């Protein structure tokens, strides 16, 4: 019944800037931001030292001496202790600014990173698949991969990238090693987008 079908092109979840990169990369620029979503902004200075007027922040760990990923002996999954510390720091700043824990979500593609962060906070921390269909005012993404070989593993899966980038309503904070991630053209495009429309915070 093709004559009875219609594409749902107006999105009601995300701020317009948060919508823009996924729209270009995954939706052929077909998405339209609802008038209500255009007004989705987090209160000014709610993220303290990590804050920016843009809803999109990338925290670059490439200049930090303790930025490397680690694999645990019993698993092929990875953890990144520095990124977990940054995630917890951001959560604590949010809570100090009276942001409801229910409005904060953490996503990591690696289950061991999810477990590591989950032990130390009560906010929702899930894998990419675990957050499919979900949304929060603030989403923090820990990408984990940080190595001298510039290997990003299954971060190359664009479906996971799309899900991760489209969960936040008001603020999206992505944490990763820019030098490692830029070995992949899709992440390089995302980082260039962050430079133009968002904010890149260098964590030293």
mmCIF file of N, CA and C in Angstrom, residues 38-175:
data_model
loop_
_atom_site.group_PDB
_atom_site.id
_atom_site.type_symbol
_atom_site.label_atom_id
_atom_site.label_comp_id
_atom_site.label_asym_id
_atom_site.label_seq_id
_atom_site.Cartn_x
_atom_site.Cartn_y
_atom_site.Cartn_z
ATOM 1 N N UNK A 38 13.797 22.669 18.880
ATOM 2 C CA UNK A 38 14.771 23.741 18.677
ATOM 3 C C UNK A 38 15.063 24.502 19.961
ATOM 4 N N UNK A 39 14.136 24.431 20.918
ATOM 5 C CA UNK A 39 14.290 25.168 22.179
ATOM 6 C C UNK A 39 14.944 24.329 23.274
ATOM 7 N N UNK A 40 15.377 23.102 22.946
ATOM 8 C CA UNK A 40 15.989 22.236 23.950
ATOM 9 C C UNK A 40 17.432 22.669 24.221
ATOM 10 N N UNK A 41 17.652 23.309 25.364
ATOM 11 C CA UNK A 41 18.996 23.701 25.779
ATOM 12 C C UNK A 41 19.146 23.433 27.270
ATOM 13 N N UNK A 42 20.356 23.067 27.650
ATOM 14 C CA UNK A 42 20.652 22.890 29.059
ATOM 15 C C UNK A 42 20.928 24.250 29.686
ATOM 16 N N UNK A 43 20.599 24.388 30.960
ATOM 17 C CA UNK A 43 20.849 25.651 31.669
ATOM 18 C C UNK A 43 22.326 26.028 31.588
ATOM 19 N N UNK A 44 22.599 27.284 31.374
ATOM 20 C CA UNK A 44 23.972 27.778 31.220
ATOM 21 C C UNK A 44 24.834 27.421 32.428
ATOM 22 N N UNK A 45 26.060 26.980 32.167
ATOM 23 C CA UNK A 45 27.074 26.631 33.157
ATOM 24 C C UNK A 45 26.714 25.426 34.001
ATOM 25 N N UNK A 46 25.795 24.627 33.568
ATOM 26 C CA UNK A 46 25.407 23.447 34.341
ATOM 27 C C UNK A 46 26.494 22.381 34.364
ATOM 28 N N UNK A 47 27.446 22.460 33.416
ATOM 29 C CA UNK A 47 28.505 21.459 33.357
ATOM 30 C C UNK A 47 29.855 21.992 33.821
ATOM 31 N N UNK A 48 29.851 23.147 34.444
ATOM 32 C CA UNK A 48 31.076 23.673 35.019
ATOM 33 C C UNK A 48 32.199 23.808 34.002
ATOM 34 N N UNK A 49 33.361 23.242 34.309
ATOM 35 C CA UNK A 49 34.551 23.398 33.461
ATOM 36 C C UNK A 49 34.395 22.757 32.086
ATOM 37 N N UNK A 50 33.449 21.852 31.943
ATOM 38 C CA UNK A 50 33.229 21.197 30.653
ATOM 39 C C UNK A 50 32.186 21.924 29.810
ATOM 40 N N UNK A 51 31.667 23.022 30.307
ATOM 41 C CA UNK A 51 30.513 23.627 29.657
ATOM 42 C C UNK A 51 30.869 24.359 28.371
ATOM 43 N N UNK A 52 29.840 24.598 27.606
ATOM 44 C CA UNK A 52 29.955 25.304 26.335
ATOM 45 C C UNK A 52 28.570 25.787 25.976
ATOM 46 N N UNK A 53 28.495 26.838 25.175
ATOM 47 C CA UNK A 53 27.183 27.297 24.725
ATOM 48 C C UNK A 53 26.569 26.318 23.735
ATOM 49 N N UNK A 54 27.404 25.454 23.130
ATOM 50 C CA UNK A 54 26.884 24.474 22.179
ATOM 51 C C UNK A 54 26.329 23.249 22.906
ATOM 52 N N UNK A 55 25.273 22.630 22.363
ATOM 53 C CA UNK A 55 24.763 21.389 22.949
ATOM 54 C C UNK A 55 25.684 20.202 22.717
ATOM 55 N N UNK A 56 26.715 20.379 21.867
ATOM 56 C CA UNK A 56 27.600 19.277 21.488
ATOM 57 C C UNK A 56 29.023 19.550 21.973
ATOM 58 N N UNK A 57 29.552 18.643 22.794
ATOM 59 C CA UNK A 57 30.911 18.779 23.310
ATOM 60 C C UNK A 57 31.680 17.487 23.040
ATOM 61 N N UNK A 58 32.897 17.625 22.532
ATOM 62 C CA UNK A 58 33.803 16.479 22.435
ATOM 63 C C UNK A 58 34.970 16.730 23.379
ATOM 64 N N UNK A 59 35.211 15.784 24.278
ATOM 65 C CA UNK A 59 36.329 15.885 25.208
ATOM 66 C C UNK A 59 37.462 15.011 24.681
ATOM 67 N N UNK A 60 38.532 15.661 24.263
ATOM 68 C CA UNK A 60 39.657 14.991 23.610
ATOM 69 C C UNK A 60 40.717 14.618 24.648
ATOM 70 N N UNK A 61 40.992 13.313 24.763
ATOM 71 C CA UNK A 61 41.967 12.827 25.751
ATOM 72 C C UNK A 61 43.337 12.578 25.141
ATOM 73 N N UNK A 62 43.542 12.921 23.881
ATOM 74 C CA UNK A 62 44.765 12.519 23.172
ATOM 75 C C UNK A 62 46.034 13.115 23.776
ATOM 76 N N UNK A 63 45.924 14.218 24.495
ATOM 77 C CA UNK A 63 47.102 14.875 25.073
ATOM 78 C C UNK A 63 47.375 14.441 26.510
ATOM 79 N N UNK A 64 46.536 13.593 27.058
ATOM 80 C CA UNK A 64 46.703 13.154 28.444
ATOM 81 C C UNK A 64 47.603 11.918 28.487
ATOM 82 N N UNK A 65 48.544 11.903 29.427
ATOM 83 C CA UNK A 65 49.537 10.811 29.445
ATOM 84 C C UNK A 65 48.951 9.474 29.868
ATOM 85 N N UNK A 66 47.830 9.484 30.561
ATOM 86 C CA UNK A 66 47.230 8.224 31.033
ATOM 87 C C UNK A 66 45.935 7.899 30.288
ATOM 88 N N UNK A 67 45.954 8.075 28.978
ATOM 89 C CA UNK A 67 44.702 7.983 28.217
ATOM 90 C C UNK A 67 44.426 6.615 27.604
ATOM 91 N N UNK A 68 45.311 5.636 27.777
ATOM 92 C CA UNK A 68 45.221 4.397 26.990
ATOM 93 C C UNK A 68 44.128 3.446 27.489
ATOM 94 N N UNK A 69 43.585 2.694 26.540
ATOM 95 C CA UNK A 69 42.634 1.614 26.824
ATOM 96 C C UNK A 69 43.364 0.423 27.448
ATOM 97 N N UNK A 70 42.611 -0.453 28.087
ATOM 98 C CA UNK A 70 43.171 -1.694 28.630
ATOM 99 C C UNK A 70 42.155 -2.811 28.413
ATOM 100 N N UNK A 71 42.658 -4.003 28.113
ATOM 101 C CA UNK A 71 41.766 -5.166 28.054
ATOM 102 C C UNK A 71 41.990 -5.992 29.312
ATOM 103 N N UNK A 72 40.925 -6.558 29.830
ATOM 104 C CA UNK A 72 41.019 -7.392 31.019
ATOM 105 C C UNK A 72 41.340 -8.826 30.605
ATOM 106 N N UNK A 73 42.040 -9.541 31.456
ATOM 107 C CA UNK A 73 42.556 -10.870 31.100
ATOM 108 C C UNK A 73 41.477 -11.837 30.632
ATOM 109 N N UNK A 74 40.308 -11.725 31.237
ATOM 110 C CA UNK A 74 39.263 -12.713 30.957
ATOM 111 C C UNK A 74 38.328 -12.301 29.813
ATOM 112 N N UNK A 75 38.629 -11.196 29.144
ATOM 113 C CA UNK A 75 37.653 -10.680 28.187
ATOM 114 C C UNK A 75 38.334 -9.983 27.020
ATOM 115 N N UNK A 76 37.629 -9.955 25.867
ATOM 116 C CA UNK A 76 38.095 -9.209 24.706
ATOM 117 C C UNK A 76 37.561 -7.778 24.722
ATOM 118 N N UNK A 77 36.769 -7.455 25.739
ATOM 119 C CA UNK A 77 36.247 -6.096 25.869
ATOM 120 C C UNK A 77 37.336 -5.189 26.428
ATOM 121 N N UNK A 78 37.086 -3.874 26.390
ATOM 122 C CA UNK A 78 38.085 -2.902 26.823
ATOM 123 C C UNK A 78 37.512 -1.970 27.879
ATOM 124 N N UNK A 79 38.439 -1.427 28.679
ATOM 125 C CA UNK A 79 38.088 -0.344 29.597
ATOM 126 C C UNK A 79 39.049 0.820 29.352
ATOM 127 N N UNK A 80 38.619 1.998 29.762
ATOM 128 C CA UNK A 80 39.486 3.175 29.720
ATOM 129 C C UNK A 80 39.252 3.932 31.030
ATOM 130 N N UNK A 81 40.213 3.820 31.945
ATOM 131 C CA UNK A 81 40.036 4.376 33.286
ATOM 132 C C UNK A 81 39.943 5.893 33.270
ATOM 133 N N UNK A 82 40.735 6.535 32.422
ATOM 134 C CA UNK A 82 40.672 7.999 32.340
ATOM 135 C C UNK A 82 39.276 8.451 31.912
ATOM 136 N N UNK A 83 38.738 7.812 30.889
ATOM 137 C CA UNK A 83 37.404 8.199 30.417
ATOM 138 C C UNK A 83 36.350 7.957 31.503
ATOM 139 N N UNK A 84 36.489 6.866 32.246
ATOM 140 C CA UNK A 84 35.515 6.609 33.327
ATOM 141 C C UNK A 84 35.588 7.706 34.377
ATOM 142 N N UNK A 85 36.800 8.192 34.678
ATOM 143 C CA UNK A 85 36.954 9.275 35.654
ATOM 144 C C UNK A 85 36.315 10.568 35.154
ATOM 145 N N UNK A 86 36.469 10.845 33.860
ATOM 146 C CA UNK A 86 35.860 12.048 33.286
ATOM 147 C C UNK A 86 34.334 11.946 33.337
ATOM 148 N N UNK A 87 33.812 10.770 32.994
ATOM 149 C CA UNK A 87 32.363 10.550 33.046
ATOM 150 C C UNK A 87 31.843 10.831 34.453
ATOM 151 N N UNK A 88 32.495 10.270 35.453
ATOM 152 C CA UNK A 88 32.040 10.441 36.839
ATOM 153 C C UNK A 88 32.175 11.885 37.294
ATOM 154 N N UNK A 89 33.199 12.570 36.827
ATOM 155 C CA UNK A 89 33.373 13.988 37.154
ATOM 156 C C UNK A 89 32.214 14.811 36.598
ATOM 157 N N UNK A 90 31.856 14.540 35.345
ATOM 158 C CA UNK A 90 30.735 15.262 34.723
ATOM 159 C C UNK A 90 29.430 14.979 35.468
ATOM 160 N N UNK A 91 29.211 13.718 35.815
ATOM 161 C CA UNK A 91 27.991 13.356 36.555
ATOM 162 C C UNK A 91 27.932 14.117 37.878
ATOM 163 N N UNK A 92 29.038 14.156 38.607
ATOM 164 C CA UNK A 92 29.059 14.845 39.897
ATOM 165 C C UNK A 92 28.798 16.338 39.743
ATOM 166 N N UNK A 93 29.346 16.952 38.687
ATOM 167 C CA UNK A 93 29.077 18.368 38.431
ATOM 168 C C UNK A 93 27.584 18.579 38.160
ATOM 169 N N UNK A 94 27.009 17.702 37.363
ATOM 170 C CA UNK A 94 25.569 17.798 37.076
ATOM 171 C C UNK A 94 24.742 17.693 38.351
ATOM 172 N N UNK A 95 25.072 16.720 39.192
ATOM 173 C CA UNK A 95 24.313 16.521 40.428
ATOM 174 C C UNK A 95 24.492 17.710 41.371
ATOM 175 N N UNK A 96 25.704 18.265 41.414
ATOM 176 C CA UNK A 96 25.939 19.454 42.246
ATOM 177 C C UNK A 96 25.114 20.644 41.770
ATOM 178 N N UNK A 97 24.795 20.646 40.469
ATOM 179 C CA UNK A 97 23.968 21.712 39.900
ATOM 180 C C UNK A 97 22.486 21.335 39.855
ATOM 181 N N UNK A 98 22.139 20.343 40.664
ATOM 182 C CA UNK A 98 20.746 19.938 40.890
ATOM 183 C C UNK A 98 20.056 19.404 39.634
ATOM 184 N N UNK A 99 20.824 18.800 38.767
ATOM 185 C CA UNK A 99 20.225 18.094 37.631
ATOM 186 C C UNK A 99 19.765 16.730 38.123
ATOM 187 N N UNK A 100 18.566 16.366 37.783
ATOM 188 C CA UNK A 100 17.992 15.095 38.227
ATOM 189 C C UNK A 100 18.787 13.932 37.630
ATOM 190 N N UNK A 101 19.216 12.968 38.462
ATOM 191 C CA UNK A 101 19.954 11.809 37.939
ATOM 192 C C UNK A 101 19.205 11.076 36.824
ATOM 193 N N UNK A 102 17.867 11.136 36.860
ATOM 194 C CA UNK A 102 17.071 10.466 35.833
ATOM 195 C C UNK A 102 17.216 11.117 34.461
ATOM 196 N N UNK A 103 17.750 12.349 34.440
ATOM 197 C CA UNK A 103 17.913 13.073 33.175
ATOM 198 C C UNK A 103 19.301 12.877 32.557
ATOM 199 N N UNK A 104 20.129 12.035 33.196
ATOM 200 C CA UNK A 104 21.497 11.802 32.736
ATOM 201 C C UNK A 104 21.649 10.349 32.310
ATOM 202 N N UNK A 105 22.297 10.136 31.181
ATOM 203 C CA UNK A 105 22.569 8.773 30.725
ATOM 204 C C UNK A 105 23.993 8.650 30.224
ATOM 205 N N UNK A 106 24.583 7.478 30.414
ATOM 206 C CA UNK A 106 25.937 7.202 29.944
ATOM 207 C C UNK A 106 25.880 6.007 28.994
ATOM 208 N N UNK A 107 26.555 6.153 27.860
ATOM 209 C CA UNK A 107 26.619 5.076 26.868
ATOM 210 C C UNK A 107 28.077 4.734 26.603
ATOM 211 N N UNK A 108 28.387 3.458 26.540
ATOM 212 C CA UNK A 108 29.688 3.009 26.045
ATOM 213 C C UNK A 108 29.489 1.774 25.186
ATOM 214 N N UNK A 109 30.218 1.675 24.077
ATOM 215 C CA UNK A 109 30.101 0.488 23.226
ATOM 216 C C UNK A 109 30.696 -0.764 23.872
ATOM 217 N N UNK A 110 31.494 -0.592 24.935
ATOM 218 C CA UNK A 110 32.192 -1.726 25.537
ATOM 219 C C UNK A 110 31.597 -2.076 26.891
ATOM 220 N N UNK A 111 31.173 -3.338 27.023
ATOM 221 C CA UNK A 111 30.448 -3.765 28.225
ATOM 222 C C UNK A 111 31.298 -3.658 29.481
ATOM 223 N N UNK A 112 32.601 -3.893 29.373
ATOM 224 C CA UNK A 112 33.437 -3.767 30.566
ATOM 225 C C UNK A 112 33.537 -2.313 31.042
ATOM 226 N N UNK A 113 33.490 -1.377 30.109
ATOM 227 C CA UNK A 113 33.465 0.036 30.483
ATOM 228 C C UNK A 113 32.139 0.370 31.154
ATOM 229 N N UNK A 114 31.065 -0.189 30.640
ATOM 230 C CA UNK A 114 29.749 -0.001 31.266
ATOM 231 C C UNK A 114 29.783 -0.501 32.709
ATOM 232 N N UNK A 115 30.344 -1.696 32.912
ATOM 233 C CA UNK A 115 30.427 -2.261 34.267
ATOM 234 C C UNK A 115 31.287 -1.393 35.177
ATOM 235 N N UNK A 116 32.421 -0.924 34.658
ATOM 236 C CA UNK A 116 33.343 -0.102 35.446
ATOM 237 C C UNK A 116 32.668 1.161 35.958
ATOM 238 N N UNK A 117 31.930 1.839 35.080
ATOM 239 C CA UNK A 117 31.266 3.092 35.466
ATOM 240 C C UNK A 117 30.054 2.809 36.338
ATOM 241 N N UNK A 118 29.341 1.752 36.022
ATOM 242 C CA UNK A 118 28.109 1.402 36.743
ATOM 243 C C UNK A 118 28.345 1.177 38.228
ATOM 244 N N UNK A 119 29.530 0.697 38.564
ATOM 245 C CA UNK A 119 29.835 0.409 39.974
ATOM 246 C C UNK A 119 29.883 1.678 40.823
ATOM 247 N N UNK A 120 30.050 2.834 40.170
ATOM 248 C CA UNK A 120 30.348 4.059 40.904
ATOM 249 C C UNK A 120 29.293 5.155 40.756
ATOM 250 N N UNK A 121 28.172 4.832 40.133
ATOM 251 C CA UNK A 121 27.127 5.849 39.971
ATOM 252 C C UNK A 121 25.754 5.193 39.925
ATOM 253 N N UNK A 122 24.743 5.994 40.229
ATOM 254 C CA UNK A 122 23.362 5.501 40.170
ATOM 255 C C UNK A 122 22.643 5.936 38.903
ATOM 256 N N UNK A 123 23.287 6.740 38.047
ATOM 257 C CA UNK A 123 22.620 7.121 36.800
ATOM 258 C C UNK A 123 22.638 5.940 35.839
ATOM 259 N N UNK A 124 21.816 5.990 34.810
ATOM 260 C CA UNK A 124 21.742 4.899 33.837
ATOM 261 C C UNK A 124 23.025 4.823 33.016
ATOM 262 N N UNK A 125 23.682 3.662 33.062
ATOM 263 C CA UNK A 125 24.878 3.407 32.251
ATOM 264 C C UNK A 125 24.615 2.128 31.475
ATOM 265 N N UNK A 126 24.639 2.250 30.141
ATOM 266 C CA UNK A 126 24.260 1.102 29.315
ATOM 267 C C UNK A 126 25.134 1.012 28.071
ATOM 268 N N UNK A 127 25.099 -0.164 27.456
ATOM 269 C CA UNK A 127 25.731 -0.321 26.151
ATOM 270 C C UNK A 127 24.886 0.397 25.106
ATOM 271 N N UNK A 128 25.409 0.481 23.896
ATOM 272 C CA UNK A 128 24.662 1.126 22.814
ATOM 273 C C UNK A 128 23.325 0.426 22.603
ATOM 274 N N UNK A 129 23.360 -0.892 22.543
ATOM 275 C CA UNK A 129 22.118 -1.650 22.326
ATOM 276 C C UNK A 129 21.141 -1.439 23.473
ATOM 277 N N UNK A 130 21.674 -1.305 24.685
ATOM 278 C CA UNK A 130 20.815 -1.108 25.853
ATOM 279 C C UNK A 130 20.091 0.221 25.843
ATOM 280 N N UNK A 131 20.634 1.193 25.107
ATOM 281 C CA UNK A 131 20.020 2.525 25.051
ATOM 282 C C UNK A 131 19.157 2.716 23.802
ATOM 283 N N UNK A 132 19.060 1.696 22.962
ATOM 284 C CA UNK A 132 18.263 1.843 21.750
ATOM 285 C C UNK A 132 16.812 2.148 22.121
ATOM 286 N N UNK A 133 16.274 3.206 21.550
ATOM 287 C CA UNK A 133 14.905 3.603 21.864
ATOM 288 C C UNK A 133 14.801 4.531 23.067
ATOM 289 N N UNK A 134 15.909 4.715 23.803
ATOM 290 C CA UNK A 134 15.888 5.566 24.980
ATOM 291 C C UNK A 134 16.341 6.984 24.677
ATOM 292 N N UNK A 135 16.150 7.859 25.652
ATOM 293 C CA UNK A 135 16.581 9.257 25.512
ATOM 294 C C UNK A 135 16.778 9.863 26.900
ATOM 295 N N UNK A 136 17.657 10.853 26.978
ATOM 296 C CA UNK A 136 17.914 11.593 28.210
ATOM 297 C C UNK A 136 18.213 13.036 27.831
ATOM 298 N N UNK A 137 18.026 13.954 28.777
ATOM 299 C CA UNK A 137 18.409 15.346 28.534
ATOM 300 C C UNK A 137 19.908 15.440 28.239
ATOM 301 N N UNK A 138 20.691 14.706 29.027
ATOM 302 C CA UNK A 138 22.146 14.716 28.884
ATOM 303 C C UNK A 138 22.626 13.296 28.616
ATOM 304 N N UNK A 139 23.387 13.125 27.562
ATOM 305 C CA UNK A 139 24.015 11.839 27.271
ATOM 306 C C UNK A 139 25.525 12.033 27.242
ATOM 307 N N UNK A 140 26.226 11.154 27.968
ATOM 308 C CA UNK A 140 27.692 11.133 27.962
ATOM 309 C C UNK A 140 28.120 9.834 27.295
ATOM 310 N N UNK A 141 28.958 9.930 26.273
ATOM 311 C CA UNK A 141 29.426 8.745 25.558
ATOM 312 C C UNK A 141 30.915 8.553 25.827
ATOM 313 N N UNK A 142 31.287 7.368 26.293
ATOM 314 C CA UNK A 142 32.692 7.001 26.467
ATOM 315 C C UNK A 142 33.067 6.023 25.356
ATOM 316 N N UNK A 143 33.887 6.474 24.414
ATOM 317 C CA UNK A 143 34.227 5.643 23.248
ATOM 318 C C UNK A 143 35.342 4.635 23.535
ATOM 319 N N UNK A 144 36.121 4.836 24.583
ATOM 320 C CA UNK A 144 37.085 3.870 25.133
ATOM 321 C C UNK A 144 38.376 3.718 24.328
ATOM 322 N N UNK A 145 38.277 3.500 23.009
ATOM 323 C CA UNK A 145 39.463 3.112 22.246
ATOM 324 C C UNK A 145 40.506 4.233 22.200
ATOM 325 N N UNK A 146 41.724 3.888 22.620
ATOM 326 C CA UNK A 146 42.816 4.855 22.682
ATOM 327 C C UNK A 146 44.119 4.073 22.657
ATOM 328 N N UNK A 147 44.769 4.048 21.508
ATOM 329 C CA UNK A 147 45.962 3.221 21.355
ATOM 330 C C UNK A 147 46.881 3.788 20.282
ATOM 331 N N UNK A 148 48.126 3.357 20.312
ATOM 332 C CA UNK A 148 49.114 3.857 19.355
ATOM 333 C C UNK A 148 48.900 3.340 17.944
ATOM 334 N N UNK A 149 48.181 2.227 17.820
ATOM 335 C CA UNK A 149 47.909 1.656 16.492
ATOM 336 C C UNK A 149 46.741 2.339 15.786
ATOM 337 N N UNK A 150 46.064 3.226 16.488
ATOM 338 C CA UNK A 150 44.896 3.947 15.964
ATOM 339 C C UNK A 150 43.807 2.961 15.499
ATOM 340 N N UNK A 151 43.628 1.925 16.289
ATOM 341 C CA UNK A 151 42.639 0.883 16.003
ATOM 342 C C UNK A 151 41.361 1.201 16.776
ATOM 343 N N UNK A 152 40.246 1.331 16.072
ATOM 344 C CA UNK A 152 38.992 1.674 16.765
ATOM 345 C C UNK A 152 38.041 0.474 16.880
ATOM 346 N N UNK A 153 38.469 -0.703 16.400
ATOM 347 C CA UNK A 153 37.650 -1.902 16.575
ATOM 348 C C UNK A 153 36.250 -1.754 16.008
ATOM 349 N N UNK A 154 35.266 -2.255 16.753
ATOM 350 C CA UNK A 154 33.898 -2.231 16.209
ATOM 351 C C UNK A 154 33.196 -0.883 16.373
ATOM 352 N N UNK A 155 33.942 0.145 16.802
ATOM 353 C CA UNK A 155 33.366 1.496 16.725
ATOM 354 C C UNK A 155 33.032 1.841 15.270
ATOM 355 N N UNK A 156 33.639 1.105 14.332
ATOM 356 C CA UNK A 156 33.377 1.346 12.906
ATOM 357 C C UNK A 156 31.925 1.072 12.527
ATOM 358 N N UNK A 157 31.209 0.353 13.378
ATOM 359 C CA UNK A 157 29.808 0.023 13.104
ATOM 360 C C UNK A 157 28.967 1.308 13.157
ATOM 361 N N UNK A 158 28.554 1.785 12.000
ATOM 362 C CA UNK A 158 27.850 3.072 11.939
ATOM 363 C C UNK A 158 26.464 3.012 12.567
ATOM 364 N N UNK A 159 25.878 1.844 12.627
ATOM 365 C CA UNK A 159 24.575 1.736 13.292
ATOM 366 C C UNK A 159 24.719 2.089 14.766
ATOM 367 N N UNK A 160 25.784 1.579 15.408
ATOM 368 C CA UNK A 160 26.011 1.909 16.819
ATOM 369 C C UNK A 160 26.297 3.401 16.994
ATOM 370 N N UNK A 161 27.063 3.957 16.065
ATOM 371 C CA UNK A 161 27.354 5.395 16.144
ATOM 372 C C UNK A 161 26.069 6.204 16.036
ATOM 373 N N UNK A 162 25.214 5.831 15.118
ATOM 374 C CA UNK A 162 23.953 6.544 14.924
ATOM 375 C C UNK A 162 23.093 6.489 16.186
ATOM 376 N N UNK A 163 22.952 5.297 16.766
ATOM 377 C CA UNK A 163 22.147 5.155 17.984
ATOM 378 C C UNK A 163 22.718 6.034 19.092
ATOM 379 N N UNK A 164 24.041 5.994 19.271
ATOM 380 C CA UNK A 164 24.685 6.753 20.351
ATOM 381 C C UNK A 164 24.456 8.255 20.212
ATOM 382 N N UNK A 165 24.587 8.756 18.991
ATOM 383 C CA UNK A 165 24.517 10.206 18.773
ATOM 384 C C UNK A 165 23.098 10.757 18.798
ATOM 385 N N UNK A 166 22.107 9.878 18.808
ATOM 386 C CA UNK A 166 20.722 10.357 18.714
ATOM 387 C C UNK A 166 19.895 10.065 19.976
ATOM 388 N N UNK A 167 20.555 9.936 21.126
ATOM 389 C CA UNK A 167 19.834 9.690 22.387
ATOM 390 C C UNK A 167 19.657 10.950 23.220
ATOM 391 N N UNK A 168 20.482 11.980 22.973
ATOM 392 C CA UNK A 168 20.463 13.180 23.825
ATOM 393 C C UNK A 168 19.429 14.191 23.338
ATOM 394 N N UNK A 169 18.751 14.833 24.286
ATOM 395 C CA UNK A 169 17.782 15.878 23.948
ATOM 396 C C UNK A 169 18.420 17.269 23.984
ATOM 397 N N UNK A 170 19.215 17.539 25.042
ATOM 398 C CA UNK A 170 19.722 18.898 25.253
ATOM 399 C C UNK A 170 21.243 19.011 25.196
ATOM 400 N N UNK A 171 21.958 17.956 25.611
ATOM 401 C CA UNK A 171 23.418 18.030 25.674
ATOM 402 C C UNK A 171 24.016 16.658 25.362
ATOM 403 N N UNK A 172 24.959 16.648 24.434
ATOM 404 C CA UNK A 172 25.670 15.426 24.081
ATOM 405 C C UNK A 172 27.153 15.659 24.344
ATOM 406 N N UNK A 173 27.730 14.820 25.192
ATOM 407 C CA UNK A 173 29.147 14.926 25.542
ATOM 408 C C UNK A 173 29.826 13.625 25.127
ATOM 409 N N UNK A 174 30.747 13.715 24.202
ATOM 410 C CA UNK A 174 31.447 12.534 23.685
ATOM 411 C C UNK A 174 32.890 12.597 24.160
ATOM 412 N N UNK A 175 33.375 11.492 24.733
ATOM 413 C CA UNK A 175 34.742 11.436 25.253
ATOM 414 C C UNK A 175 35.545 10.432 24.441
#
